Short mmCIF file of C-alpha atoms in Angstrom, two decimals:
data_model
loop_
_atom_site.label_atom_id
_atom_site.label_comp_id
_atom_site.label_asym_id
_atom_site.label_seq_id
_atom_site.Cartn_x
_atom_site.Cartn_y
_atom_site.Cartn_z
CA MET Z 14 -4.10 0.37 -46.22
CA TYR Z 15 -3.19 -1.87 -49.17
CA ASP Z 16 -3.91 -1.22 -52.82
CA GLY Z 17 -7.10 -2.56 -54.36
CA ILE Z 18 -7.67 -6.30 -54.45
CA VAL Z 19 -5.38 -7.23 -51.53
CA GLN Z 20 -7.39 -4.93 -49.24
CA ASP Z 21 -10.65 -6.20 -50.76
CA LEU Z 22 -9.68 -9.78 -49.95
CA ILE Z 23 -8.62 -8.81 -46.41
CA ASP Z 24 -11.98 -7.08 -45.94
CA GLU Z 25 -13.91 -10.12 -47.20
CA PHE Z 26 -12.06 -12.51 -44.88
CA GLY Z 27 -12.63 -10.02 -42.04
CA ARG Z 28 -16.39 -10.47 -42.52
CA LEU Z 29 -16.18 -14.16 -41.63
CA PRO Z 30 -16.86 -15.16 -38.00
CA GLY Z 31 -13.82 -15.37 -35.72
CA ILE Z 32 -11.46 -13.63 -38.17
CA GLY Z 33 -10.16 -10.23 -37.05
CA PRO Z 34 -8.25 -7.71 -39.20
CA LYS Z 35 -4.82 -9.18 -38.33
CA SER Z 36 -5.88 -12.75 -39.10
CA ALA Z 37 -7.55 -11.61 -42.33
CA GLN Z 38 -4.30 -9.93 -43.41
CA ARG Z 39 -2.29 -13.03 -42.55
CA ILE Z 40 -4.67 -15.25 -44.53
CA ALA Z 41 -4.69 -12.95 -47.58
CA PHE Z 42 -0.89 -12.88 -47.70
CA HIS Z 43 -0.72 -16.63 -47.21
CA ILE Z 44 -3.00 -17.09 -50.22
CA LEU Z 45 -0.95 -14.59 -52.21
CA GLN Z 46 2.48 -15.92 -51.32
CA SER Z 47 2.15 -19.63 -50.56
CA PRO Z 48 2.35 -21.62 -53.82
CA SER Z 49 1.21 -24.80 -52.02
CA PHE Z 50 -2.22 -23.33 -51.27
CA ASP Z 51 -4.74 -24.27 -53.98
CA VAL Z 52 -6.58 -20.99 -54.34
CA SER Z 53 -8.65 -22.11 -57.33
CA ARG Z 54 -10.01 -25.04 -55.35
CA LEU Z 55 -11.23 -22.78 -52.54
CA SER Z 56 -12.67 -20.36 -55.09
CA THR Z 57 -14.54 -23.18 -56.88
CA LEU Z 58 -15.91 -24.62 -53.63
CA LEU Z 59 -17.17 -21.19 -52.58
CA GLY Z 60 -18.88 -20.80 -55.94
CA GLU Z 61 -20.61 -24.17 -55.58
CA ILE Z 62 -21.51 -24.44 -51.91
CA ARG Z 63 -24.79 -22.56 -51.86
CA ASP Z 64 -26.00 -24.20 -55.07
CA LYS Z 65 -25.04 -27.77 -54.25
CA VAL Z 66 -25.66 -27.99 -50.54
CA LYS Z 67 -29.28 -28.43 -49.52
CA PHE Z 68 -31.04 -29.19 -46.27
CA CYS Z 69 -32.48 -32.68 -45.79
CA GLU Z 70 -36.23 -32.58 -46.45
CA ILE Z 71 -36.82 -34.84 -43.45
CA CYS Z 72 -34.47 -33.74 -40.69
CA GLY Z 73 -32.96 -30.43 -41.92
CA ASN Z 74 -29.35 -31.67 -41.80
CA VAL Z 75 -26.96 -30.55 -44.57
CA THR Z 76 -26.81 -32.81 -47.62
CA GLU Z 77 -26.19 -32.71 -51.35
CA GLN Z 78 -29.22 -34.92 -52.02
CA GLU Z 79 -32.91 -34.65 -51.11
CA ARG Z 80 -32.35 -36.66 -47.95
CA CYS Z 81 -29.22 -36.70 -45.79
CA SER Z 82 -26.97 -39.76 -45.34
CA ILE Z 83 -28.38 -40.40 -41.86
CA CYS Z 84 -32.05 -40.34 -42.92
CA ARG Z 85 -31.17 -42.61 -45.90
CA ASP Z 86 -29.38 -45.16 -43.68
CA PRO Z 87 -31.79 -48.09 -42.98
CA ARG Z 88 -29.64 -49.26 -40.05
CA ARG Z 89 -30.48 -46.16 -37.99
CA ASN Z 90 -33.10 -46.58 -35.24
CA ALA Z 91 -36.18 -44.78 -36.55
CA THR Z 92 -37.97 -44.95 -33.18
CA LEU Z 93 -35.56 -42.43 -31.67
CA ILE Z 94 -35.22 -38.76 -32.69
CA CYS Z 95 -32.59 -36.41 -31.31
CA VAL Z 96 -33.63 -32.75 -31.63
CA VAL Z 97 -30.74 -30.31 -32.10
CA GLU Z 98 -30.46 -26.60 -32.86
CA ASP Z 99 -27.98 -26.80 -35.72
CA ALA Z 100 -26.45 -29.15 -38.33
CA LYS Z 101 -23.09 -28.63 -36.56
CA ASP Z 102 -24.63 -30.33 -33.50
CA VAL Z 103 -25.46 -33.39 -35.63
CA ALA Z 104 -21.79 -33.68 -36.57
CA ALA Z 105 -20.73 -33.27 -32.92
CA ILE Z 106 -23.07 -36.06 -31.76
CA GLU Z 107 -22.10 -38.33 -34.67
CA ARG Z 108 -18.47 -38.00 -33.58
CA THR Z 109 -19.34 -39.64 -30.23
CA ARG Z 110 -20.68 -42.77 -32.07
CA GLU Z 111 -23.05 -43.16 -29.11
CA PHE Z 112 -26.30 -42.37 -30.87
CA ARG Z 113 -27.82 -44.59 -33.59
CA GLY Z 114 -31.23 -42.90 -33.97
CA LEU Z 115 -32.30 -40.10 -36.30
CA TYR Z 116 -32.04 -36.32 -35.92
CA HIS Z 117 -34.21 -33.28 -36.25
CA VAL Z 118 -32.48 -29.94 -36.84
CA LEU Z 119 -34.53 -26.99 -35.57
CA GLY Z 120 -32.43 -24.34 -37.29
CA GLY Z 121 -31.88 -22.31 -34.12
CA ALA Z 122 -33.38 -21.83 -30.67
CA ILE Z 123 -36.17 -19.71 -29.20
CA SER Z 124 -34.74 -16.27 -28.38
CA PRO Z 125 -37.07 -13.35 -27.61
CA ILE Z 126 -34.08 -10.96 -27.74
CA ALA Z 127 -33.12 -12.05 -31.28
CA GLY Z 128 -36.81 -12.16 -32.23
CA ILE Z 129 -36.79 -15.91 -32.86
CA GLY Z 130 -39.99 -17.72 -31.89
CA PRO Z 131 -41.21 -21.33 -32.39
CA ASP Z 132 -42.59 -20.41 -35.83
CA ASP Z 133 -39.08 -19.57 -37.04
CA LEU Z 134 -37.88 -23.09 -36.16
CA ARG Z 135 -38.67 -26.44 -37.81
CA VAL Z 136 -41.22 -27.32 -35.08
CA THR Z 137 -44.17 -28.06 -37.40
CA GLN Z 138 -41.97 -30.49 -39.39
CA LEU Z 139 -41.05 -32.24 -36.12
CA MET Z 140 -44.72 -32.68 -35.16
CA GLN Z 141 -45.44 -34.09 -38.63
CA ARG Z 142 -42.64 -36.65 -38.23
CA LEU Z 143 -44.10 -37.74 -34.89
CA ALA Z 144 -47.68 -38.06 -36.22
CA ASN Z 145 -47.48 -41.62 -37.58
CA GLY Z 146 -46.58 -43.20 -34.23
CA THR Z 147 -43.20 -44.73 -35.22
CA VAL Z 148 -41.16 -42.55 -32.88
CA GLN Z 149 -41.09 -43.68 -29.25
CA GLU Z 150 -38.58 -41.25 -27.75
CA VAL Z 151 -37.55 -37.67 -28.49
CA ILE Z 152 -34.22 -36.56 -26.99
CA LEU Z 153 -34.04 -32.78 -26.61
CA ALA Z 154 -30.39 -31.95 -27.27
CA THR Z 155 -30.62 -28.17 -27.55
CA ASN Z 156 -27.72 -26.25 -25.98
CA PRO Z 157 -27.55 -26.02 -22.16
CA ASN Z 158 -27.92 -22.23 -22.23
CA LEU Z 159 -30.85 -19.81 -21.83
CA GLU Z 160 -32.17 -20.14 -25.40
CA GLY Z 161 -31.60 -23.89 -25.57
CA GLU Z 162 -33.36 -24.48 -22.23
CA ALA Z 163 -36.30 -22.29 -23.26
CA THR Z 164 -36.59 -24.26 -26.51
CA ALA Z 165 -36.43 -27.59 -24.66
CA THR Z 166 -39.10 -26.45 -22.18
CA TYR Z 167 -41.35 -25.27 -25.02
CA LEU Z 168 -40.93 -28.54 -26.96
CA SER Z 169 -41.40 -30.78 -23.92
CA ARG Z 170 -44.77 -29.12 -23.16
CA LEU Z 171 -45.81 -29.50 -26.79
CA LEU Z 172 -44.72 -33.14 -26.94
CA HIS Z 173 -46.36 -34.19 -23.69
CA THR Z 174 -49.70 -34.10 -25.51
CA LEU Z 175 -48.42 -37.12 -27.51
CA GLU Z 176 -47.73 -40.63 -26.18
CA ILE Z 177 -43.98 -40.22 -26.60
CA ARG Z 178 -41.15 -40.34 -24.08
CA VAL Z 179 -39.36 -36.95 -23.95
CA THR Z 180 -35.83 -36.77 -22.50
CA ARG Z 181 -33.15 -34.11 -22.14
CA LEU Z 182 -29.36 -34.57 -22.27
CA ALA Z 183 -27.73 -34.63 -18.81
CA SER Z 184 -26.08 -31.47 -17.51
CA GLY Z 185 -23.12 -31.80 -15.16
CA LEU Z 186 -19.37 -31.61 -14.85
CA PRO Z 187 -17.46 -32.03 -18.10
CA VAL Z 188 -15.33 -35.20 -18.14
CA GLY Z 189 -11.70 -34.34 -17.45
CA GLY Z 190 -12.78 -31.05 -15.90
CA ASP Z 191 -11.84 -29.77 -12.48
CA LEU Z 192 -14.55 -29.35 -9.82
CA GLU Z 193 -12.75 -26.30 -8.48
CA TYR Z 194 -13.14 -24.47 -11.78
CA ALA Z 195 -16.75 -25.45 -12.53
CA ASP Z 196 -19.24 -22.58 -12.51
CA GLU Z 197 -21.98 -22.58 -9.86
CA VAL Z 198 -24.80 -23.45 -12.25
CA THR Z 199 -22.95 -26.45 -13.71
CA LEU Z 200 -21.98 -27.66 -10.23
CA GLY Z 201 -25.58 -27.23 -9.08
CA ARG Z 202 -26.77 -29.29 -12.06
CA ALA Z 203 -24.20 -31.97 -11.25
CA PHE Z 204 -25.70 -32.28 -7.74
CA GLU Z 205 -29.28 -32.35 -9.05
CA GLY Z 206 -28.44 -35.09 -11.53
CA ARG Z 207 -26.31 -37.20 -9.16
CA ARG Z 208 -26.55 -40.97 -9.66
CA THR Z 209 -26.52 -43.85 -7.15
CA LEU Z 210 -23.37 -45.92 -7.48
CA MET S 5 -17.77 -35.97 -40.91
CA TYR S 6 -20.02 -34.01 -43.28
CA ASP S 7 -21.09 -35.04 -46.76
CA GLY S 8 -19.02 -33.93 -49.75
CA ILE S 9 -18.64 -30.25 -50.45
CA VAL S 10 -19.32 -28.97 -46.91
CA GLN S 11 -16.43 -31.09 -45.61
CA ASP S 12 -14.28 -30.06 -48.60
CA LEU S 13 -14.85 -26.39 -47.79
CA ILE S 14 -14.11 -26.98 -44.09
CA ASP S 15 -10.87 -28.75 -45.08
CA GLU S 16 -9.82 -25.89 -47.39
CA PHE S 17 -10.43 -23.24 -44.72
CA GLY S 18 -8.55 -25.43 -42.24
CA ARG S 19 -5.46 -25.15 -44.48
CA LEU S 20 -5.31 -21.37 -43.96
CA PRO S 21 -3.05 -20.04 -41.20
CA GLY S 22 -4.66 -19.54 -37.80
CA ILE S 23 -7.85 -21.45 -38.65
CA GLY S 24 -8.39 -24.70 -36.74
CA PRO S 25 -11.02 -27.36 -37.49
CA LYS S 26 -13.68 -25.74 -35.26
CA SER S 27 -13.19 -22.28 -36.78
CA ALA S 28 -13.20 -23.78 -40.28
CA GLN S 29 -16.53 -25.48 -39.54
CA ARG S 30 -17.98 -22.27 -38.15
CA ILE S 31 -16.87 -20.31 -41.21
CA ALA S 32 -18.21 -22.89 -43.68
CA PHE S 33 -21.62 -22.88 -41.99
CA HIS S 34 -21.64 -19.09 -41.85
CA ILE S 35 -21.03 -18.99 -45.60
CA LEU S 36 -23.73 -21.62 -46.15
CA GLN S 37 -26.37 -20.12 -43.90
CA SER S 38 -25.83 -16.37 -43.75
CA PRO S 39 -27.59 -14.70 -46.71
CA SER S 40 -25.82 -11.39 -45.99
CA PHE S 41 -22.40 -12.86 -46.78
CA ASP S 42 -21.47 -12.26 -50.44
CA VAL S 43 -19.92 -15.61 -51.30
CA SER S 44 -19.54 -14.85 -55.03
CA ARG S 45 -17.47 -11.77 -54.20
CA LEU S 46 -15.02 -13.76 -52.07
CA SER S 47 -14.89 -16.45 -54.75
CA THR S 48 -14.15 -13.88 -57.48
CA LEU S 49 -11.45 -12.14 -55.41
CA LEU S 50 -9.76 -15.49 -54.73
CA GLY S 51 -9.82 -16.25 -58.45
CA GLU S 52 -8.20 -12.91 -59.27
CA ILE S 53 -5.69 -12.30 -56.50
CA ARG S 54 -2.73 -14.24 -57.82
CA ASP S 55 -3.19 -12.96 -61.37
CA LYS S 56 -3.77 -9.31 -60.56
CA VAL S 57 -1.48 -8.73 -57.60
CA LYS S 58 2.18 -8.29 -58.44
CA PHE S 59 5.24 -7.25 -56.50
CA CYS S 60 6.65 -3.75 -57.10
CA GLU S 61 9.64 -4.00 -59.44
CA ILE S 62 11.50 -1.47 -57.30
CA CYS S 63 10.74 -2.25 -53.66
CA GLY S 64 8.94 -5.63 -53.70
CA ASN S 65 5.78 -4.31 -52.03
CA VAL S 66 2.40 -5.63 -53.23
CA THR S 67 0.78 -3.68 -56.05
CA GLU S 68 -1.53 -4.13 -59.03
CA GLN S 69 0.80 -2.08 -61.26
CA GLU S 70 4.49 -2.34 -62.17
CA ARG S 71 5.42 0.00 -59.32
CA CYS S 72 3.65 0.33 -55.96
CA SER S 73 1.80 3.45 -54.83
CA ILE S 74 4.65 4.41 -52.48
CA CYS S 75 7.39 4.16 -55.13
CA ARG S 76 5.16 6.13 -57.55
CA ASP S 77 4.56 8.95 -55.03
CA PRO S 78 6.94 11.87 -55.83
CA ARG S 79 6.37 13.37 -52.35
CA ARG S 80 8.17 10.48 -50.64
CA ASN S 81 11.74 11.11 -49.48
CA ALA S 82 13.92 9.14 -51.91
CA THR S 83 17.07 9.58 -49.81
CA LEU S 84 15.70 7.28 -47.11
CA ILE S 85 15.03 3.53 -47.48
CA CYS S 86 13.44 1.39 -44.80
CA VAL S 87 14.29 -2.30 -45.21
CA VAL S 88 11.58 -4.72 -44.03
CA GLU S 89 11.07 -8.47 -44.19
CA ASP S 90 7.54 -8.50 -45.55
CA ALA S 91 4.91 -6.40 -47.36
CA LYS S 92 2.77 -6.65 -44.19
CA ASP S 93 5.52 -4.69 -42.39
CA VAL S 94 5.18 -1.88 -44.95
CA ALA S 95 1.49 -1.61 -44.09
CA ALA S 96 2.27 -1.63 -40.35
CA ILE S 97 4.81 1.20 -40.70
CA GLU S 98 2.53 3.20 -43.02
CA ARG S 99 -0.16 3.07 -40.32
CA THR S 100 2.15 5.02 -37.95
CA ARG S 101 2.36 7.91 -40.50
CA GLU S 102 5.83 8.56 -39.05
CA PHE S 103 7.90 7.51 -42.04
CA ARG S 104 7.91 9.40 -45.36
CA GLY S 105 10.79 7.62 -47.12
CA LEU S 106 10.72 4.57 -49.41
CA TYR S 107 10.77 0.86 -48.58
CA HIS S 108 12.62 -2.26 -49.60
CA VAL S 109 10.91 -5.59 -48.98
CA LEU S 110 13.39 -8.44 -48.54
CA GLY S 111 10.80 -11.21 -48.78
CA GLY S 112 11.88 -12.88 -45.54
CA ALA S 113 14.82 -13.07 -43.17
CA ILE S 114 18.02 -15.10 -42.99
CA SER S 115 17.25 -18.40 -41.27
CA PRO S 116 19.76 -21.26 -41.41
CA ILE S 117 17.12 -23.60 -39.88
CA ALA S 118 14.58 -22.85 -42.62
CA GLY S 119 17.40 -22.92 -45.21
CA ILE S 120 16.97 -19.22 -46.12
CA GLY S 121 20.21 -17.41 -46.95
CA PRO S 122 20.94 -13.91 -48.32
CA ASP S 123 20.58 -15.19 -51.89
CA ASP S 124 16.93 -16.06 -51.22
CA LEU S 125 16.19 -12.46 -50.23
CA ARG S 126 16.03 -9.30 -52.37
CA VAL S 127 19.52 -8.21 -51.29
CA THR S 128 21.02 -7.76 -54.77
CA GLN S 129 18.07 -5.50 -55.72
CA LEU S 130 18.74 -3.41 -52.58
CA MET S 131 22.43 -2.97 -53.51
CA GLN S 132 21.39 -1.93 -57.04
CA ARG S 133 19.04 0.74 -55.63
CA LEU S 134 21.86 2.14 -53.49
CA ALA S 135 24.39 2.25 -56.36
CA ASN S 136 23.47 5.67 -57.82
CA GLY S 137 24.20 7.58 -54.58
CA THR S 138 20.72 9.07 -54.02
CA VAL S 139 20.07 7.16 -50.81
CA GLN S 140 21.68 8.65 -47.69
CA GLU S 141 20.24 6.42 -44.97
CA VAL S 142 19.07 2.82 -44.77
CA ILE S 143 16.88 1.94 -41.79
CA LEU S 144 17.01 -1.76 -41.00
CA ALA S 145 13.49 -2.60 -39.78
CA THR S 146 13.66 -6.38 -39.77
CA ASN S 147 11.90 -8.07 -36.84
CA PRO S 148 13.55 -7.90 -33.38
CA ASN S 149 13.94 -11.71 -33.25
CA LEU S 150 16.77 -14.13 -34.03
CA GLU S 151 16.27 -14.19 -37.81
CA GLY S 152 15.58 -10.46 -38.07
CA GLU S 153 18.68 -9.57 -36.02
CA ALA S 154 20.86 -11.92 -38.10
CA THR S 155 19.54 -10.30 -41.28
CA ALA S 156 20.16 -6.79 -39.91
CA THR S 157 23.71 -7.73 -38.88
CA TYR S 158 24.41 -9.23 -42.31
CA LEU S 159 23.04 -6.18 -44.14
CA SER S 160 24.80 -3.65 -41.91
CA ARG S 161 28.16 -5.31 -42.65
CA LEU S 162 27.39 -5.31 -46.37
CA LEU S 163 26.25 -1.66 -46.35
CA HIS S 164 29.21 -0.35 -44.36
CA THR S 165 31.29 -0.69 -47.54
CA LEU S 166 29.14 2.13 -48.98
CA GLU S 167 29.04 5.78 -47.84
CA ILE S 168 25.55 5.40 -46.38
CA ARG S 169 24.25 5.84 -42.86
CA VAL S 170 22.82 2.52 -41.58
CA THR S 171 20.39 2.56 -38.65
CA ARG S 172 18.26 0.02 -36.80
CA LEU S 173 14.84 0.54 -35.18
CA ALA S 174 15.03 0.99 -31.40
CA SER S 175 14.29 -1.99 -29.18
CA GLY S 176 12.78 -1.36 -25.74
CA LEU S 177 9.63 -1.44 -23.67
CA PRO S 178 6.41 -1.28 -25.67
CA VAL S 179 4.41 1.90 -25.00
CA GLY S 180 1.57 1.19 -22.60
CA GLY S 181 3.34 -1.96 -21.44
CA ASP S 182 4.16 -2.88 -17.88
CA LEU S 183 7.81 -3.10 -16.78
CA GLU S 184 6.94 -5.97 -14.46
CA TYR S 185 5.76 -8.12 -17.36
CA ALA S 186 8.55 -7.28 -19.80
CA ASP S 187 10.83 -10.21 -20.70
CA GLU S 188 14.50 -10.01 -19.68
CA VAL S 189 15.85 -9.42 -23.20
CA THR S 190 13.46 -6.54 -23.88
CA LEU S 191 14.20 -4.98 -20.49
CA GLY S 192 17.94 -5.37 -21.14
CA ARG S 193 17.53 -3.64 -24.52
CA ALA S 194 15.57 -0.82 -22.85
CA PHE S 195 18.54 -0.23 -20.51
CA GLU S 196 21.07 -0.37 -23.36
CA GLY S 197 19.07 2.17 -25.38
CA ARG S 198 18.29 4.54 -22.50
CA ARG S 199 18.13 8.22 -23.40
CA THR S 200 19.21 11.33 -21.46
CA LEU S 201 16.21 13.42 -20.43
#
């Protein structure tokens, strides 16, 4: 619809997740017309990101060094490993400030439909980390959906051969949520996991 | 929350319109992890856009040449000018394939709150285009909101000094819309503009 480079830029933004044609157009014109937006900075960052950002050789989290800031931190509890699907999950858990152990990023979840099996995830690396006997508990924090549950089930069976405590994050009603609007599965889980007060 | 460049990229994407922190994070990780996304292409386009894209010296539409593809097209009806706020509006009207005249992009609308007056818009350039007597009709296609209506009212008063027909796009119910859900102002406009069948 537009001439040349404007349409090219709209098309490129449209390839990013969550950005439709209208949003892509709005973004392209914002970049074109808003003098306050530092376009060269975004361009430079995009040019650098894949070269500079690596994955931690221990846990698989994003980092610009060999090991991520969490694995390098001696104050973290090395007897506790939280297994997550994605580096974004590490950031989400860190935001809670509840967890002081280490992480292990699988890089996805088991999904027969998407053709992702255990060999496509960082499962071997997890077993290697557990081999020296330091770790006492593994928290399986994969997503509470079909793929995440399948991955947690697979890992829990694998880990039960070792002398390590294996736990799973609680499922239940979200805090601040409304019982009336909870789906049946979540409500069922909330009953299953009920605590004595 | 993330180390260095990943967080920098998330922050930059978060500065774009319509992209919140969660979307920005999702986009940054997509760029980092999806091999199919051509990051160098986006980076190059961003580096070029402000240098290569200009505004048509006649109508103010976006172009990579001195004059835009519409102003250069001899098949367009030069007696008809459609006045719009923004280059995005030109693209929207072109998509209808209903209009074969020329455009004039104002670069905004009169807004006392935002401190935008007629002098901040391409009004003088519009008057210059109308001076030679070629144009017979000016269609005011500014947005049907407060600022757009104020701009249309201002321009119609200014243009009535010339021997030119001045029209405004019809306001009314959107096609495919539901009368029940129409707001009062739109429904009122639909009554005002009712046609004899």
